[in-house]
Amino acid sequence: MGLGEYKRKRDFKKTAEPAGAAEARARKSRVNRFIIQKHDASRLHYDFRLEMDGVLKSWAVPKGLPWGQAEKHLAVEVEDHPIDYADFEGVIPEGQYGGGTVMVWDRGSYEVTEAENPLDGLRKGKFHVILRGEKAAGEWAMIRMRAEAGKNQWLLMKTGGSVKPISKARDDESVKTGRTMKQIASDRDAEW
Ligand code: MN
C-alpha cells in the first residue's frame, strides 16, 4: 500500500485534489472512516473508500451500494487515496485523470466484523463491514473475485438483510454541502 500510483496519475498543478502529504500520518484510533464519493467521470460511478493503515483503500462501484439482501455489485479496486481525499468535493479539470464532478455522497465510520484488523480482511479477500453513515447504515460484504495485476475485481454484496433504498433526490445530495452534482459542477469551487 502507498500513494505512489495516486501521485503518478495526477498533476497537482492542474487538479485541486489533495497531493497526499498526509500519507505518513496513520491514525491510531480504533474508529475507521469510510467515504463514498459520487464521481461523474467518463462513466458515472461511486468511489467506495475505507480507511486502512493510513490511506483510503478504494474501489470504483459503477452501480453504487446494493440495498437488497444478497444483491451484488461489481467493485473494481483502484489505487489507494490519501486520507485528505475524504473531504474532496469539486471538479477535476477535463483532460486530467478522473476529470469530472466529485460529490461527498456519504461518510461515517465502519467496522470489520470478523477481523481485529481490517487489513486481515483485505488480505483474505473476504470481509463484512458495518457502515455507519448518513445514507448507508447496515452490513455489507466485500468478496474478491479475481486478482489481476493492479485491477482486482471484487463484489460488494448486501448482507445482514435488505434496507430501504434512498430516494433519487437523496442520491443526488452531498452530505458535505447539500449540493447536487449539477450545482457542484457549476460552482467549480475546488477548481484552480
Ligand atoms: Mn472515481
Short mmCIF file of C-alpha atoms and ligand atoms in Angstrom, two decimals:
data_model
loop_
_atom_site.label_atom_id
_atom_site.label_comp_id
_atom_site.label_asym_id
_atom_site.label_seq_id
_atom_site.Cartn_x
_atom_site.Cartn_y
_atom_site.Cartn_z
CA MET A 1 0.00 0.00 0.00
CA GLY A 2 1.09 3.50 -0.64
CA LEU A 3 0.32 6.61 -2.60
CA GLY A 4 2.87 6.19 -5.42
CA GLU A 5 0.29 5.32 -8.05
CA TYR A 6 -2.09 8.03 -6.83
CA LYS A 7 0.63 10.67 -7.20
CA ARG A 8 1.89 9.38 -10.56
CA LYS A 9 -1.56 9.68 -12.12
CA ARG A 10 -2.17 13.31 -11.19
CA ASP A 11 -0.71 16.74 -11.93
CA PHE A 12 -1.30 18.71 -8.74
CA LYS A 13 -0.65 21.98 -10.53
CA LYS A 14 -3.81 21.30 -12.51
CA THR A 15 -6.15 19.49 -10.14
CA ALA A 16 -7.37 20.66 -6.73
CA GLU A 17 -7.34 17.09 -5.40
CA PRO A 18 -5.13 16.64 -2.30
CA ALA A 19 -1.46 15.95 -3.06
CA GLY A 20 -1.31 13.31 -0.35
CA ALA A 21 1.13 14.90 2.08
CA ALA A 22 -0.69 13.24 4.96
CA GLU A 23 0.45 9.76 3.93
CA ALA A 24 2.62 9.16 6.97
CA ARG A 25 0.04 10.29 9.49
CA ALA A 26 -1.60 6.94 10.17
CA ARG A 27 -4.13 7.47 12.92
CA LYS A 28 -4.08 5.21 15.90
CA SER A 29 -7.80 5.48 16.57
CA ARG A 30 -9.89 2.28 16.52
CA VAL A 31 -12.60 4.10 14.60
CA ASN A 32 -12.03 3.81 10.88
CA ARG A 33 -13.67 6.16 8.45
CA PHE A 34 -15.47 5.26 5.27
CA ILE A 35 -16.37 7.59 2.48
CA ILE A 36 -18.36 7.23 -0.71
CA GLN A 37 -17.87 9.80 -3.45
CA LYS A 38 -20.16 10.08 -6.44
CA HIS A 39 -17.96 10.71 -9.45
CA ASP A 40 -19.27 11.78 -12.82
CA ALA A 41 -16.18 10.94 -14.88
CA SER A 42 -16.18 9.31 -18.34
CA ARG A 43 -18.66 6.96 -16.66
CA LEU A 44 -20.70 7.77 -13.58
CA HIS A 45 -19.64 5.64 -10.61
CA TYR A 46 -19.33 5.69 -6.85
CA ASP A 47 -15.93 5.52 -5.19
CA PHE A 48 -16.11 3.40 -2.06
CA ARG A 49 -13.21 4.13 0.28
CA LEU A 50 -12.23 2.52 3.58
CA GLU A 51 -9.58 4.00 5.85
CA MET A 52 -6.91 1.37 6.46
CA ASP A 53 -3.34 1.78 7.59
CA GLY A 54 -3.07 5.50 6.88
CA VAL A 55 -4.62 5.53 3.41
CA LEU A 56 -8.07 5.21 1.86
CA LYS A 57 -8.37 1.77 0.25
CA SER A 58 -10.55 2.43 -2.80
CA TRP A 59 -12.96 0.72 -5.18
CA ALA A 60 -14.92 2.11 -8.12
CA VAL A 61 -18.51 0.83 -7.95
CA PRO A 62 -20.43 1.62 -11.15
CA LYS A 63 -23.87 0.89 -9.65
CA GLY A 64 -23.23 2.14 -6.12
CA LEU A 65 -24.35 0.32 -2.99
CA PRO A 66 -26.75 -2.61 -3.32
CA TRP A 67 -29.72 -2.34 -0.92
CA GLY A 68 -31.45 -5.72 -1.25
CA GLN A 69 -30.25 -8.75 0.71
CA ALA A 70 -27.67 -10.80 -1.29
CA GLU A 71 -27.66 -8.29 -4.14
CA LYS A 72 -24.13 -7.90 -5.56
CA HIS A 73 -22.48 -5.02 -7.38
CA LEU A 74 -19.10 -5.06 -9.09
CA ALA A 75 -16.37 -3.13 -7.27
CA VAL A 76 -13.09 -2.58 -9.10
CA GLU A 77 -10.14 -1.96 -6.83
CA VAL A 78 -8.28 1.24 -7.71
CA GLU A 79 -5.22 2.99 -6.31
CA ASP A 80 -5.02 3.95 -2.63
CA HIS A 81 -6.02 7.56 -1.97
CA PRO A 82 -4.70 9.91 0.73
CA ILE A 83 -6.81 10.35 3.88
CA ASP A 84 -7.37 14.03 2.96
CA TYR A 85 -9.28 12.86 -0.08
CA ALA A 86 -12.26 12.09 2.15
CA ASP A 87 -13.23 15.77 2.12
CA PHE A 88 -12.68 16.38 -1.56
CA GLU A 89 -15.71 17.66 -3.43
CA GLY A 90 -15.49 19.69 -6.60
CA VAL A 91 -14.48 19.45 -10.21
CA ILE A 92 -11.41 17.66 -11.56
CA PRO A 93 -10.49 19.56 -14.74
CA GLU A 94 -11.22 17.92 -18.06
CA GLY A 95 -8.22 16.12 -19.51
CA GLN A 96 -6.86 15.33 -16.04
CA TYR A 97 -7.04 11.83 -14.56
CA GLY A 98 -10.63 11.23 -13.44
CA GLY A 99 -11.78 14.53 -14.94
CA GLY A 100 -15.36 15.33 -13.86
CA THR A 101 -17.52 16.22 -10.87
CA VAL A 102 -16.98 14.68 -7.42
CA MET A 103 -19.55 14.73 -4.60
CA VAL A 104 -19.10 13.62 -1.00
CA TRP A 105 -22.03 11.20 -1.24
CA ASP A 106 -21.76 9.64 2.21
CA ARG A 107 -19.34 9.37 5.10
CA GLY A 108 -19.11 7.88 8.54
CA SER A 109 -17.34 5.10 10.37
CA TYR A 110 -17.06 1.40 9.64
CA GLU A 111 -16.16 -1.75 11.43
CA VAL A 112 -15.00 -5.09 10.06
CA THR A 113 -16.97 -7.73 11.94
CA GLU A 114 -14.73 -10.78 11.77
CA ALA A 115 -11.23 -9.33 11.88
CA GLU A 116 -9.43 -7.44 14.60
CA ASN A 117 -7.59 -5.55 11.88
CA PRO A 118 -9.38 -4.58 8.65
CA LEU A 119 -6.18 -5.34 6.74
CA ASP A 120 -6.61 -9.04 7.51
CA GLY A 121 -9.95 -8.99 5.74
CA LEU A 122 -8.40 -7.26 2.77
CA ARG A 123 -5.66 -9.89 2.54
CA LYS A 124 -8.13 -12.75 2.86
CA GLY A 125 -10.28 -11.28 0.13
CA LYS A 126 -13.50 -11.52 2.11
CA PHE A 127 -14.83 -9.39 4.92
CA HIS A 128 -18.05 -7.94 6.29
CA VAL A 129 -18.32 -4.24 7.05
CA ILE A 130 -20.83 -2.43 9.21
CA LEU A 131 -21.22 1.07 7.77
CA ARG A 132 -22.47 3.90 9.97
CA GLY A 133 -23.05 6.70 7.52
CA GLU A 134 -25.77 9.26 6.86
CA LYS A 135 -27.13 7.29 3.89
CA ALA A 136 -25.57 3.86 4.27
CA ALA A 137 -26.32 2.12 7.55
CA GLY A 138 -26.01 -1.62 7.94
CA GLU A 139 -23.92 -4.54 6.86
CA TRP A 140 -22.29 -5.24 3.52
CA ALA A 141 -19.63 -7.75 2.43
CA MET A 142 -16.63 -7.41 0.16
CA ILE A 143 -15.60 -10.51 -1.77
CA ARG A 144 -12.59 -10.64 -4.09
CA MET A 145 -13.39 -12.48 -7.31
CA ARG A 146 -10.35 -12.16 -9.46
CA ALA A 147 -6.88 -10.79 -8.93
CA GLU A 148 -5.45 -9.08 -11.98
CA ALA A 149 -2.29 -7.01 -11.87
CA GLY A 150 -3.36 -3.76 -10.25
CA LYS A 151 -7.01 -4.29 -11.08
CA ASN A 152 -8.62 -6.60 -8.59
CA GLN A 153 -12.30 -7.24 -9.10
CA TRP A 154 -14.47 -7.51 -6.04
CA LEU A 155 -18.15 -7.89 -5.34
CA LEU A 156 -19.85 -5.54 -2.94
CA MET A 157 -22.76 -7.54 -1.56
CA LYS A 158 -25.60 -6.61 0.77
CA THR A 159 -25.67 -8.88 3.79
CA GLY A 160 -27.49 -8.78 7.11
CA GLY A 161 -30.86 -8.05 5.50
CA SER A 162 -32.34 -5.62 2.98
CA VAL A 163 -32.53 -1.92 3.68
CA LYS A 164 -34.77 0.67 2.08
CA PRO A 165 -33.03 2.30 -0.91
CA ILE A 166 -32.53 6.03 -0.63
CA SER A 167 -34.62 8.37 -2.75
CA LYS A 168 -33.44 9.81 -6.07
CA ALA A 169 -33.24 13.26 -4.53
CA ARG A 170 -31.15 11.99 -1.61
CA ASP A 171 -28.89 10.13 -4.05
CA ASP A 172 -28.11 13.46 -5.66
CA GLU A 173 -27.37 15.34 -2.45
CA SER A 174 -23.94 15.89 -0.92
CA VAL A 175 -23.65 15.04 2.78
CA LYS A 176 -20.93 17.69 2.99
CA THR A 177 -22.61 20.68 1.34
CA GLY A 178 -26.14 19.60 0.41
CA ARG A 179 -25.40 20.35 -3.24
CA THR A 180 -26.49 18.32 -6.26
CA MET A 181 -23.98 17.11 -8.89
CA LYS A 182 -25.20 19.89 -11.17
CA GLN A 183 -24.64 22.56 -8.51
CA ILE A 184 -21.15 21.26 -7.75
CA ALA A 185 -20.32 21.26 -11.46
CA SER A 186 -21.48 24.83 -11.89
CA ASP A 187 -19.92 26.18 -8.68
CA ARG A 188 -16.48 24.79 -9.59
CA ASP A 189 -15.23 25.94 -6.20
CA ALA A 190 -12.43 23.43 -5.96
CA GLU A 191 -11.12 24.02 -9.45
CA TRP A 192 -7.98 26.05 -9.88
MN MN B 1 -13.64 7.75 -9.34
#
